[in-house]
Amino acid sequence: MRRRSLLILGIFLFILWNLFTYLLLASRQPDKDVDEHSQLLQLKFKDFSQQLQWQAEENKAILQILNEAKRELKERTSNEQRTTPPRVVKSFPFIPSPRLAVVVMACDRTSVNRNLDQLIKYRPSAEKFPIIVSQDCGHEPTANVIRSYLDRVSHIQHPVLSDIELPKKDEKFKGYYKIARHYKWALGQVFHNFNHSAAIIVEDDLDISPDFFEYFNATYSVLAADPTLWCVSAWNDNGKTNLISDEAELLYRTDFFPGLGWMLEKKIWLELEPKWPATFWDDWMRHPDQRHDRACIRPEIPRTSTFGRQGVSRGQYFDKHLKFIHHSTRHVPFSDLDLSYLIKDNYDMTFVRNVYGLPLVTSMELLTERGNGERNHAVRLEYNGKDSFRLLAKQFGLMDDFKAGVPRSGYKGIVSFMFNRQRVYLSPENWTSYETSLWS
């Protein structure tokens, strides 16, 4: 703007000087030669003035085009930095994935065929991804369904079907005790008897995405290379359609153990097996004594969804949350992407820093669409303590509970979600560590 004003002023002064010179010459009584020379000079000045005017108008148009391009580039760069972490910062050694066993945890659902049909349909190789169905409960109709797949899967059955005696007050949790017992036996079989070095665990009531196997195959290399990671999950606890973007390739680190389609290495199982709990194994995994400040990888768009409303949890969370979470229907070639941004050194340097560099807004501004006219830009929404977090989570439809102080899908207390097509990071005012005594 300043350059344009100076240019216009210069042109104006130049024309004014030419006019003054002309008037001065015209006031004299020139002879014929001088008069002709003056007329010729006047024509040249007029032609030159017109050229300058045309050039000024052309420069003005060029300047406007450059300003438009600069603004578009700034917006595009801002979006790339604030929604998707940079891909290349610090490289890591590529570790090809071994055979990845797929362990299907089954009991008495004859609908296990729905899960098995999808696993068989989407797996690229039976050799690379052997399917092992581990069945508890001794339910014969379900066993018959599984046996019909024996040419494509392995079927193992938990040998211990005895009842578990519990105090009367805990009898309502008996199903959770049996599940924990089954998991310990099944994973022991996979890692010891079958001798697999890594496994993907799915429940028999999960639907999967077309790129389910591609996702785990590609992320295995990151998991194996980074000791601060201990699992990869296909699940996003806040994966409701209105809370996520369409960025199917976008992945995150999370301090919250998600489950519902997850991968671990044998070395982690050898660490967990001796102290495996009698019940509530998933919450036990979320305790600091097991997590040891390690994180999991999770997707923006889930690669699994559940159709199992009926089960030991009796539909807990299903009607309120789970039934609204849908898996991706796209196939993302994760093996062709640079996933080095998920390595802790890279991720903490970019993702966390970028989040705290975003404009800070209030929930009222978001809900009323005030104070944030540029909808393409990500923003930060701040909470201060558990009560503040729960209030904001409920306002925007997020899951509002904590496990050992960690909010679902959170990383360093930061929970990412979409609201009205805008990226929002719900983040603590000043995160230092989790309040591990907080369970809700």
CSV table of C-alpha atoms in Angstrom, one decimal:
chain,number,residue,atom,x,y,z
A,1,MET,CA,0.0,0.0,0.0
A,2,ARG,CA,2.9,2.4,0.9
A,3,ARG,CA,4.7,1.6,-2.3
A,4,ARG,CA,1.6,2.2,-4.4
A,5,SER,CA,1.0,5.6,-2.7
A,6,LEU,CA,4.6,6.7,-3.3
A,7,LEU,CA,4.4,5.7,-7.0
A,8,ILE,CA,1.2,7.7,-7.6
A,9,LEU,CA,2.7,10.7,-5.8
A,10,GLY,CA,5.8,10.5,-8.0
A,11,ILE,CA,3.8,10.4,-11.1
A,12,PHE,CA,1.7,13.4,-10.0
A,13,LEU,CA,4.8,15.5,-9.2
A,14,PHE,CA,6.4,14.6,-12.5
A,15,ILE,CA,3.3,15.7,-14.5
A,16,LEU,CA,3.1,18.9,-12.4
A,17,TRP,CA,6.7,19.7,-13.2
A,18,ASN,CA,6.1,19.2,-16.9
A,19,LEU,CA,3.1,21.4,-16.8
A,20,PHE,CA,5.0,24.2,-15.0
A,21,THR,CA,7.9,24.0,-17.6
A,22,TYR,CA,5.4,24.2,-20.4
A,23,LEU,CA,3.7,27.3,-19.0
A,24,LEU,CA,7.0,29.0,-18.4
A,25,LEU,CA,8.1,28.4,-22.0
A,26,ALA,CA,4.7,29.4,-23.3
A,27,SER,CA,4.8,32.7,-21.6
A,28,ARG,CA,7.8,33.8,-23.6
A,29,GLN,CA,7.6,35.1,-27.1
A,30,PRO,CA,9.5,32.4,-29.0
A,31,ASP,CA,10.6,32.6,-32.5
A,32,LYS,CA,9.3,30.1,-35.0
A,33,ASP,CA,12.0,27.5,-34.4
A,34,VAL,CA,11.6,27.6,-30.6
A,35,ASP,CA,7.8,27.3,-31.0
A,36,GLU,CA,8.1,24.2,-33.1
A,37,HIS,CA,10.6,22.7,-30.7
A,38,SER,CA,8.3,23.5,-27.8
A,39,GLN,CA,5.4,21.8,-29.5
A,40,LEU,CA,7.5,18.7,-30.3
A,41,LEU,CA,8.7,18.6,-26.6
A,42,GLN,CA,5.1,19.0,-25.4
A,43,LEU,CA,4.0,16.0,-27.5
A,44,LYS,CA,6.8,13.9,-26.2
A,45,PHE,CA,6.0,14.8,-22.6
A,46,LYS,CA,2.3,14.0,-23.2
A,47,ASP,CA,3.2,10.6,-24.7
A,48,PHE,CA,5.6,9.9,-21.8
A,49,SER,CA,3.0,10.9,-19.2
A,50,GLN,CA,0.4,8.5,-20.8
A,51,GLN,CA,2.9,5.7,-20.8
A,52,LEU,CA,3.7,6.3,-17.1
A,53,GLN,CA,-0.1,6.4,-16.3
A,54,TRP,CA,-0.6,3.1,-18.2
A,55,GLN,CA,2.4,1.5,-16.4
A,56,ALA,CA,1.1,2.7,-13.0
A,57,GLU,CA,-2.3,1.1,-13.7
A,58,GLU,CA,-0.6,-2.2,-14.8
A,59,ASN,CA,1.6,-2.2,-11.7
A,60,LYS,CA,-1.5,-1.7,-9.6
A,61,ALA,CA,-3.1,-4.7,-11.2
A,62,ILE,CA,0.0,-6.8,-10.7
A,63,LEU,CA,0.3,-5.8,-7.1
A,64,GLN,CA,-3.3,-6.8,-6.5
A,65,ILE,CA,-2.7,-10.2,-8.0
A,66,LEU,CA,0.5,-10.7,-5.9
A,67,ASN,CA,-1.4,-9.7,-2.7
A,68,GLU,CA,-4.1,-12.2,-3.5
A,69,ALA,CA,-1.6,-15.0,-4.1
A,70,LYS,CA,0.3,-14.1,-0.9
A,71,ARG,CA,-2.9,-14.3,1.1
A,72,GLU,CA,-3.9,-17.7,-0.4
A,73,LEU,CA,-0.4,-19.1,0.2
A,74,LYS,CA,-0.5,-17.9,3.8
A,75,GLU,CA,-3.9,-19.5,4.4
A,76,ARG,CA,-2.9,-22.8,2.8
A,77,THR,CA,0.4,-23.0,4.7
A,78,SER,CA,-1.4,-22.2,8.0
A,79,ASN,CA,-3.9,-25.0,7.4
A,80,GLU,CA,-1.2,-27.5,6.6
A,81,GLN,CA,0.8,-26.7,9.7
A,82,ARG,CA,-2.2,-26.6,12.0
A,83,THR,CA,-4.1,-29.7,11.0
A,84,THR,CA,-1.5,-32.1,9.8
A,85,PRO,CA,1.9,-32.3,11.5
A,86,PRO,CA,4.9,-31.9,9.2
A,87,ARG,CA,5.9,-35.2,7.7
A,88,VAL,CA,9.7,-34.9,7.6
A,89,VAL,CA,11.7,-33.7,10.6
A,90,LYS,CA,13.7,-36.6,12.0
A,91,SER,CA,13.9,-39.9,10.1
A,92,PHE,CA,13.8,-43.3,11.7
A,93,PRO,CA,15.1,-46.7,10.6
A,94,PHE,CA,12.5,-48.6,8.5
A,95,ILE,CA,11.7,-51.9,10.2
A,96,PRO,CA,9.6,-54.2,8.0
A,97,SER,CA,6.7,-55.8,9.8
A,98,PRO,CA,6.8,-59.5,10.6
A,99,ARG,CA,3.9,-61.8,10.3
A,100,LEU,CA,1.1,-60.0,12.2
A,101,ALA,CA,-1.3,-62.5,13.8
A,102,VAL,CA,-4.9,-61.3,14.0
A,103,VAL,CA,-6.5,-62.6,17.2
A,104,VAL,CA,-10.3,-62.6,17.2
A,105,MET,CA,-11.7,-62.7,20.8
A,106,ALA,CA,-15.0,-64.6,20.7
A,107,CYS,CA,-17.4,-66.1,23.1
A,108,ASP,CA,-21.1,-66.7,22.4
A,109,ARG,CA,-21.9,-64.4,19.4
A,110,THR,CA,-22.9,-66.4,16.4
A,111,SER,CA,-22.5,-63.1,14.5
A,112,VAL,CA,-18.8,-63.7,14.6
A,113,ASN,CA,-19.1,-64.5,10.9
A,114,ARG,CA,-19.7,-60.8,10.2
A,115,ASN,CA,-16.3,-60.0,11.6
A,116,LEU,CA,-14.5,-63.0,10.0
A,117,ASP,CA,-16.0,-62.3,6.6
A,118,GLN,CA,-14.5,-58.8,6.6
A,119,LEU,CA,-11.1,-59.8,7.9
A,120,ILE,CA,-10.8,-62.5,5.2
A,121,LYS,CA,-12.1,-60.1,2.5
A,122,TYR,CA,-9.7,-57.3,3.3
A,123,ARG,CA,-6.5,-59.1,4.3
A,124,PRO,CA,-3.9,-58.9,1.5
A,125,SER,CA,-2.2,-62.2,2.5
A,126,ALA,CA,-3.2,-65.2,4.6
A,127,GLU,CA,0.5,-65.9,5.1
A,128,LYS,CA,1.3,-62.3,6.3
A,129,PHE,CA,-1.8,-62.0,8.5
A,130,PRO,CA,-2.8,-65.4,9.9
A,131,ILE,CA,-6.2,-65.3,11.7
A,132,ILE,CA,-6.5,-67.0,15.1
A,133,VAL,CA,-10.0,-67.2,16.7
A,134,SER,CA,-9.8,-67.7,20.4
A,135,GLN,CA,-13.2,-68.7,21.9
A,136,ASP,CA,-14.3,-68.6,25.5
A,137,CYS,CA,-17.6,-69.7,27.0
A,138,GLY,CA,-17.8,-73.1,25.2
A,139,HIS,CA,-20.9,-71.9,23.2
A,140,GLU,CA,-21.4,-74.7,20.7
A,141,PRO,CA,-23.5,-72.7,18.1
A,142,THR,CA,-20.7,-70.1,17.9
A,143,ALA,CA,-18.0,-72.8,17.7
A,144,ASN,CA,-19.9,-74.3,14.7
A,145,VAL,CA,-19.8,-71.0,12.9
A,146,ILE,CA,-16.1,-70.6,13.5
A,147,ARG,CA,-15.4,-74.2,12.4
A,148,SER,CA,-17.0,-73.4,9.0
A,149,TYR,CA,-13.9,-71.1,8.4
A,150,LEU,CA,-11.3,-73.6,9.4
A,151,ASP,CA,-9.8,-73.6,5.9
A,152,ARG,CA,-8.9,-69.9,6.4
A,153,VAL,CA,-8.6,-69.4,10.2
A,154,SER,CA,-7.2,-71.2,13.2
A,155,HIS,CA,-9.7,-72.0,16.1
A,156,ILE,CA,-8.5,-72.3,19.7
A,157,GLN,CA,-10.8,-72.8,22.7
A,158,HIS,CA,-10.2,-71.7,26.2
A,159,PRO,CA,-9.9,-74.8,28.3
A,160,VAL,CA,-10.9,-73.2,31.6
A,161,LEU,CA,-14.7,-72.6,31.7
A,162,SER,CA,-15.2,-72.9,35.4
A,163,ASP,CA,-17.1,-70.3,37.3
A,164,ILE,CA,-15.3,-67.6,39.2
A,165,GLU,CA,-16.4,-67.1,42.8
A,166,LEU,CA,-16.6,-63.5,43.9
A,167,PRO,CA,-18.0,-61.6,46.9
A,168,LYS,CA,-21.7,-60.8,46.4
A,169,LYS,CA,-21.0,-57.1,45.8
A,170,ASP,CA,-18.7,-58.0,42.9
A,171,GLU,CA,-20.8,-60.7,41.2
A,172,LYS,CA,-22.2,-58.2,38.7
A,173,PHE,CA,-18.7,-57.8,37.4
A,174,LYS,CA,-18.1,-61.6,36.9
A,175,GLY,CA,-18.2,-61.2,33.1
A,176,TYR,CA,-15.2,-58.8,33.3
A,177,TYR,CA,-13.2,-61.3,35.3
A,178,LYS,CA,-13.9,-64.0,32.7
A,179,ILE,CA,-12.8,-61.7,29.9
A,180,ALA,CA,-9.5,-60.8,31.6
A,181,ARG,CA,-8.9,-64.5,32.2
A,182,HIS,CA,-9.6,-65.3,28.5
A,183,TYR,CA,-7.3,-62.5,27.3
A,184,LYS,CA,-4.4,-63.7,29.4
A,185,TRP,CA,-4.7,-67.3,28.0
A,186,ALA,CA,-5.3,-66.2,24.4
A,187,LEU,CA,-2.3,-63.8,24.2
A,188,GLY,CA,-0.2,-66.4,25.9
A,189,GLN,CA,-1.1,-68.9,23.2
A,190,VAL,CA,-0.4,-66.4,20.4
A,191,PHE,CA,3.0,-65.3,21.7
A,192,HIS,CA,4.3,-68.5,23.2
A,193,ASN,CA,2.7,-71.5,21.4
A,194,PHE,CA,2.3,-69.8,18.0
A,195,ASN,CA,5.5,-67.8,18.7
A,196,HIS,CA,4.3,-64.6,16.9
A,197,SER,CA,6.4,-61.4,17.5
A,198,ALA,CA,3.4,-59.1,17.2
A,199,ALA,CA,-0.4,-59.4,17.1
A,200,ILE,CA,-3.5,-57.4,16.3
A,201,ILE,CA,-6.3,-58.0,18.7
A,202,VAL,CA,-10.0,-57.5,17.7
A,203,GLU,CA,-13.2,-58.4,19.3
A,204,ASP,CA,-15.9,-60.4,17.5
A,205,ASP,CA,-18.3,-57.5,17.3
A,206,LEU,CA,-16.1,-55.1,15.2
A,207,ASP,CA,-16.5,-54.0,11.6
A,208,ILE,CA,-13.2,-53.0,9.9
A,209,SER,CA,-12.1,-50.6,7.2
A,210,PRO,CA,-10.8,-51.6,3.8
A,211,ASP,CA,-7.3,-50.3,4.8
A,212,PHE,CA,-7.3,-52.0,8.2
A,213,PHE,CA,-4.4,-54.3,7.4
A,214,GLU,CA,-2.5,-51.6,5.5
A,215,TYR,CA,-2.8,-49.3,8.5
A,216,PHE,CA,-1.3,-51.8,11.0
A,217,ASN,CA,1.4,-53.0,8.5
A,218,ALA,CA,2.7,-49.5,7.9
A,219,THR,CA,2.5,-48.3,11.5
A,220,TYR,CA,4.4,-51.3,12.8
A,221,SER,CA,7.7,-49.8,11.7
A,222,VAL,CA,7.0,-46.7,13.9
A,223,LEU,CA,6.0,-48.8,16.8
A,224,ALA,CA,9.1,-50.9,16.6
A,225,ALA,CA,11.4,-48.0,16.2
A,226,ASP,CA,10.1,-45.7,19.0
A,227,PRO,CA,10.4,-47.0,22.6
A,228,THR,CA,8.0,-44.3,23.8
A,229,LEU,CA,5.2,-46.1,21.9
A,230,TRP,CA,3.6,-49.3,23.1
A,231,CYS,CA,0.6,-49.9,20.9
A,232,VAL,CA,-1.2,-48.9,17.7
A,233,SER,CA,-5.0,-48.7,17.8
A,234,ALA,CA,-7.6,-48.5,15.1
A,235,TRP,CA,-10.0,-46.6,17.4
A,236,ASN,CA,-10.7,-43.0,18.1
A,237,ASP,CA,-12.9,-42.5,21.3
A,238,ASN,CA,-14.1,-39.2,19.9
A,239,GLY,CA,-14.6,-40.5,16.4
A,240,LYS,CA,-18.2,-39.4,15.9
A,241,THR,CA,-18.8,-38.2,12.4
A,242,ASN,CA,-19.4,-34.6,13.5
A,243,LEU,CA,-16.2,-34.5,15.6
A,244,ILE,CA,-13.7,-35.6,12.9
A,245,SER,CA,-12.4,-34.3,9.6
A,246,ASP,CA,-12.3,-36.2,6.3
A,247,GLU,CA,-8.4,-36.5,6.6
A,248,ALA,CA,-8.3,-40.3,6.5
A,249,GLU,CA,-4.5,-40.3,6.4
A,250,LEU,CA,-4.1,-38.2,9.6
A,251,LEU,CA,-2.7,-40.1,12.6
A,252,TYR,CA,-1.9,-39.0,16.2
A,253,ARG,CA,-0.1,-40.0,19.3
A,254,THR,CA,-2.3,-40.5,22.4
A,255,ASP,CA,-1.6,-41.2,26.0
A,256,PHE,CA,-4.9,-42.9,26.3
A,257,PHE,CA,-5.0,-46.7,25.6
A,258,PRO,CA,-7.9,-47.0,23.1
A,259,GLY,CA,-8.3,-50.7,22.5
A,260,LEU,CA,-11.0,-51.9,20.1
A,261,GLY,CA,-8.6,-53.2,17.4
A,262,TRP,CA,-5.0,-52.7,18.6
A,263,MET,CA,-1.5,-54.1,18.0
A,264,LEU,CA,1.2,-54.9,20.5
A,265,GLU,CA,4.6,-56.5,20.3
A,266,LYS,CA,5.7,-59.7,22.1
A,267,LYS,CA,8.1,-57.8,24.3
A,268,ILE,CA,5.2,-55.7,25.7
A,269,TRP,CA,3.3,-58.9,26.4
A,270,LEU,CA,6.2,-60.4,28.2
A,271,GLU,CA,6.2,-57.3,30.4
A,272,LEU,CA,2.5,-57.4,31.1
A,273,GLU,CA,1.8,-61.1,31.4
A,274,PRO,CA,3.3,-61.8,34.9
A,275,LYS,CA,1.2,-59.1,36.5
A,276,TRP,CA,-2.0,-59.4,34.3
A,277,PRO,CA,-5.1,-58.3,36.3
A,278,ALA,CA,-8.0,-60.5,37.4
A,279,THR,CA,-10.5,-58.0,35.9
A,280,PHE,CA,-11.0,-54.8,34.0
A,281,TRP,CA,-7.8,-55.4,32.0
A,282,ASP,CA,-8.3,-52.3,29.7
A,283,ASP,CA,-8.5,-49.8,32.6
A,284,TRP,CA,-5.5,-51.6,34.1
A,285,MET,CA,-3.6,-51.0,30.9
A,286,ARG,CA,-4.3,-47.3,31.3
A,287,HIS,CA,-2.6,-47.1,34.8
A,288,PRO,CA,0.8,-45.4,35.0
A,289,ASP,CA,2.3,-48.6,36.4
A,290,GLN,CA,1.7,-50.2,33.0
A,291,ARG,CA,1.9,-47.3,30.6
A,292,HIS,CA,5.2,-45.8,31.9
A,293,ASP,CA,4.6,-42.6,30.0
A,294,ARG,CA,4.3,-44.5,26.7
A,295,ALA,CA,1.8,-43.6,24.0
A,296,CYS,CA,-0.2,-45.3,21.3
A,297,ILE,CA,-0.9,-44.3,17.7
A,298,ARG,CA,-4.5,-43.7,16.8
A,299,PRO,CA,-6.3,-42.4,13.7
A,300,GLU,CA,-8.4,-39.3,13.0
A,301,ILE,CA,-11.0,-41.6,11.4
A,302,PRO,CA,-11.5,-44.9,13.1
A,303,ARG,CA,-10.6,-48.1,11.3
A,304,THR,CA,-13.0,-50.1,13.4
A,305,SER,CA,-16.6,-49.7,14.6
A,306,THR,CA,-18.7,-51.9,16.9
A,307,PHE,CA,-22.1,-53.4,16.3
A,308,GLY,CA,-22.1,-55.2,19.6
A,309,ARG,CA,-24.7,-53.5,21.7
A,310,GLN,CA,-25.4,-56.6,23.7
A,311,GLY,CA,-22.5,-57.9,25.8
A,312,VAL,CA,-21.0,-58.0,29.3
A,313,SER,CA,-21.1,-54.1,29.5
A,314,ARG,CA,-24.9,-54.3,28.8
A,315,GLY,CA,-24.7,-51.5,26.3
A,316,GLN,CA,-22.7,-49.1,28.4
A,317,TYR,CA,-21.7,-46.1,26.2
A,318,PHE,CA,-23.2,-47.8,23.2
A,319,ASP,CA,-26.4,-45.7,22.8
A,320,LYS,CA,-24.7,-42.5,23.9
A,321,HIS,CA,-21.4,-42.8,22.0
A,322,LEU,CA,-20.4,-46.0,20.3
A,323,LYS,CA,-23.2,-46.3,17.8
A,324,PHE,CA,-22.3,-42.9,16.4
A,325,ILE,CA,-18.7,-43.9,15.6
A,326,HIS,CA,-18.2,-45.1,12.1
A,327,HIS,CA,-15.1,-46.6,10.5
A,328,SER,CA,-13.4,-45.2,7.4
A,329,THR,CA,-14.5,-46.5,4.1
A,330,ARG,CA,-11.5,-45.2,2.2
A,331,HIS,CA,-8.2,-47.0,1.5
A,332,VAL,CA,-5.2,-45.0,2.4
A,333,PRO,CA,-1.8,-46.2,1.2
A,334,PHE,CA,-0.1,-45.7,4.5
A,335,SER,CA,3.0,-47.6,3.4
A,336,ASP,CA,3.7,-44.9,0.8
A,337,LEU,CA,3.4,-42.1,3.4
A,338,ASP,CA,6.2,-40.7,5.6
A,339,LEU,CA,5.1,-41.5,9.1
A,340,SER,CA,8.2,-40.1,10.8
A,341,TYR,CA,6.2,-37.2,12.3
A,342,LEU,CA,4.8,-39.8,14.8
A,343,ILE,CA,8.2,-40.3,16.4
A,344,LYS,CA,8.2,-38.6,19.8
A,345,ASP,CA,11.0,-36.1,19.1
A,346,ASN,CA,9.3,-35.0,15.9
A,347,TYR,CA,5.8,-35.0,17.2
A,348,ASP,CA,6.5,-33.0,20.4
A,349,MET,CA,8.5,-30.4,18.5
A,350,THR,CA,5.8,-29.8,16.0
A,351,PHE,CA,2.3,-30.8,17.1
A,352,VAL,CA,2.5,-29.6,20.7
A,353,ARG,CA,4.3,-26.4,19.8
A,354,ASN,CA,1.8,-25.6,17.0
A,355,VAL,CA,-1.2,-26.2,19.2
A,356,TYR,CA,0.0,-23.6,21.8
A,357,GLY,CA,0.8,-21.1,19.0
A,358,LEU,CA,-2.9,-21.1,17.8
A,359,PRO,CA,-5.4,-18.3,18.5
A,360,LEU,CA,-7.1,-18.8,21.9
A,361,VAL,CA,-10.9,-18.7,21.8
A,362,THR,CA,-13.8,-19.3,24.3
A,363,SER,CA,-16.5,-21.8,24.0
A,364,MET,CA,-19.0,-19.0,23.6
A,365,GLU,CA,-17.1,-17.7,20.6
A,366,LEU,CA,-17.1,-21.1,19.0
A,367,LEU,CA,-20.8,-21.9,19.8
A,368,THR,CA,-22.0,-18.5,18.5
A,369,GLU,CA,-19.5,-18.3,15.6
A,370,ARG,CA,-18.2,-15.0,16.9
A,371,GLY,CA,-14.6,-13.8,17.1
A,372,ASN,CA,-13.4,-16.3,14.6
A,373,GLY,CA,-14.3,-15.3,11.1
A,374,GLU,CA,-11.6,-17.4,9.4
A,375,ARG,CA,-13.1,-20.8,9.7
A,376,ASN,CA,-10.2,-22.5,7.9
A,377,HIS,CA,-7.8,-21.8,10.8
A,378,ALA,CA,-7.4,-24.1,13.7
A,379,VAL,CA,-8.0,-22.6,17.2
A,380,ARG,CA,-7.2,-23.6,20.8
A,381,LEU,CA,-9.9,-23.9,23.5
A,382,GLU,CA,-8.5,-23.9,27.0
A,383,TYR,CA,-9.5,-25.8,30.1
A,384,ASN,CA,-8.3,-25.5,33.7
A,385,GLY,CA,-8.8,-28.7,35.7
A,386,LYS,CA,-11.2,-31.7,35.5
A,387,ASP,CA,-14.4,-29.8,36.1
A,388,SER,CA,-13.6,-27.3,33.3
A,389,PHE,CA,-12.7,-30.1,30.9
A,390,ARG,CA,-15.9,-32.0,31.6
A,391,LEU,CA,-18.0,-28.9,31.1
A,392,LEU,CA,-16.4,-28.2,27.7
A,393,ALA,CA,-16.4,-31.8,26.7
A,394,LYS,CA,-20.2,-32.0,27.3
A,395,GLN,CA,-20.8,-28.8,25.4
A,396,PHE,CA,-19.1,-30.2,22.3
A,397,GLY,CA,-20.2,-33.8,22.5
A,398,LEU,CA,-16.8,-35.3,23.6
A,399,MET,CA,-16.4,-38.2,26.0
A,400,ASP,CA,-15.7,-36.5,29.3
A,401,ASP,CA,-14.2,-39.2,31.5
A,402,PHE,CA,-10.6,-39.7,32.7
A,403,LYS,CA,-8.5,-42.8,33.3
A,404,ALA,CA,-5.5,-42.1,35.5
A,405,GLY,CA,-6.0,-38.5,34.7
A,406,VAL,CA,-5.8,-39.0,31.0
A,407,PRO,CA,-8.8,-37.8,28.8
A,408,ARG,CA,-9.9,-40.1,26.0
A,409,SER,CA,-7.8,-39.6,22.9
A,410,GLY,CA,-5.6,-37.0,24.7
A,411,TYR,CA,-1.9,-36.4,24.3
A,412,LYS,CA,-0.3,-34.2,27.0
A,413,GLY,CA,-3.8,-33.3,27.9
A,414,ILE,CA,-4.7,-32.1,24.4
A,415,VAL,CA,-7.8,-33.4,22.7
A,416,SER,CA,-8.3,-32.7,19.0
A,417,PHE,CA,-11.8,-32.5,17.4
A,418,MET,CA,-13.8,-30.7,14.7
A,419,PHE,CA,-16.6,-28.3,15.3
A,420,ASN,CA,-18.5,-26.8,12.4
A,421,ARG,CA,-15.7,-27.8,10.0
A,422,GLN,CA,-13.1,-26.1,12.1
A,423,ARG,CA,-10.2,-27.8,13.9
A,424,VAL,CA,-10.3,-27.2,17.7
A,425,TYR,CA,-7.7,-28.3,20.2
A,426,LEU,CA,-9.1,-28.6,23.7
A,427,SER,CA,-5.9,-28.1,25.7
A,428,PRO,CA,-4.9,-27.5,29.3
A,429,GLU,CA,-3.7,-24.1,30.4
A,430,ASN,CA,-0.4,-25.3,31.6
A,431,TRP,CA,0.1,-29.1,31.3
A,432,THR,CA,3.0,-30.6,33.3
A,433,SER,CA,1.7,-34.1,34.2
A,434,TYR,CA,-1.5,-36.1,34.6
A,435,GLU,CA,-3.4,-36.3,37.9
A,436,THR,CA,-3.1,-40.0,38.1
A,437,SER,CA,-5.5,-40.4,41.0
A,438,LEU,CA,-8.3,-39.1,38.8
A,439,TRP,CA,-10.6,-42.0,37.6
A,440,SER,CA,-14.1,-41.4,36.3
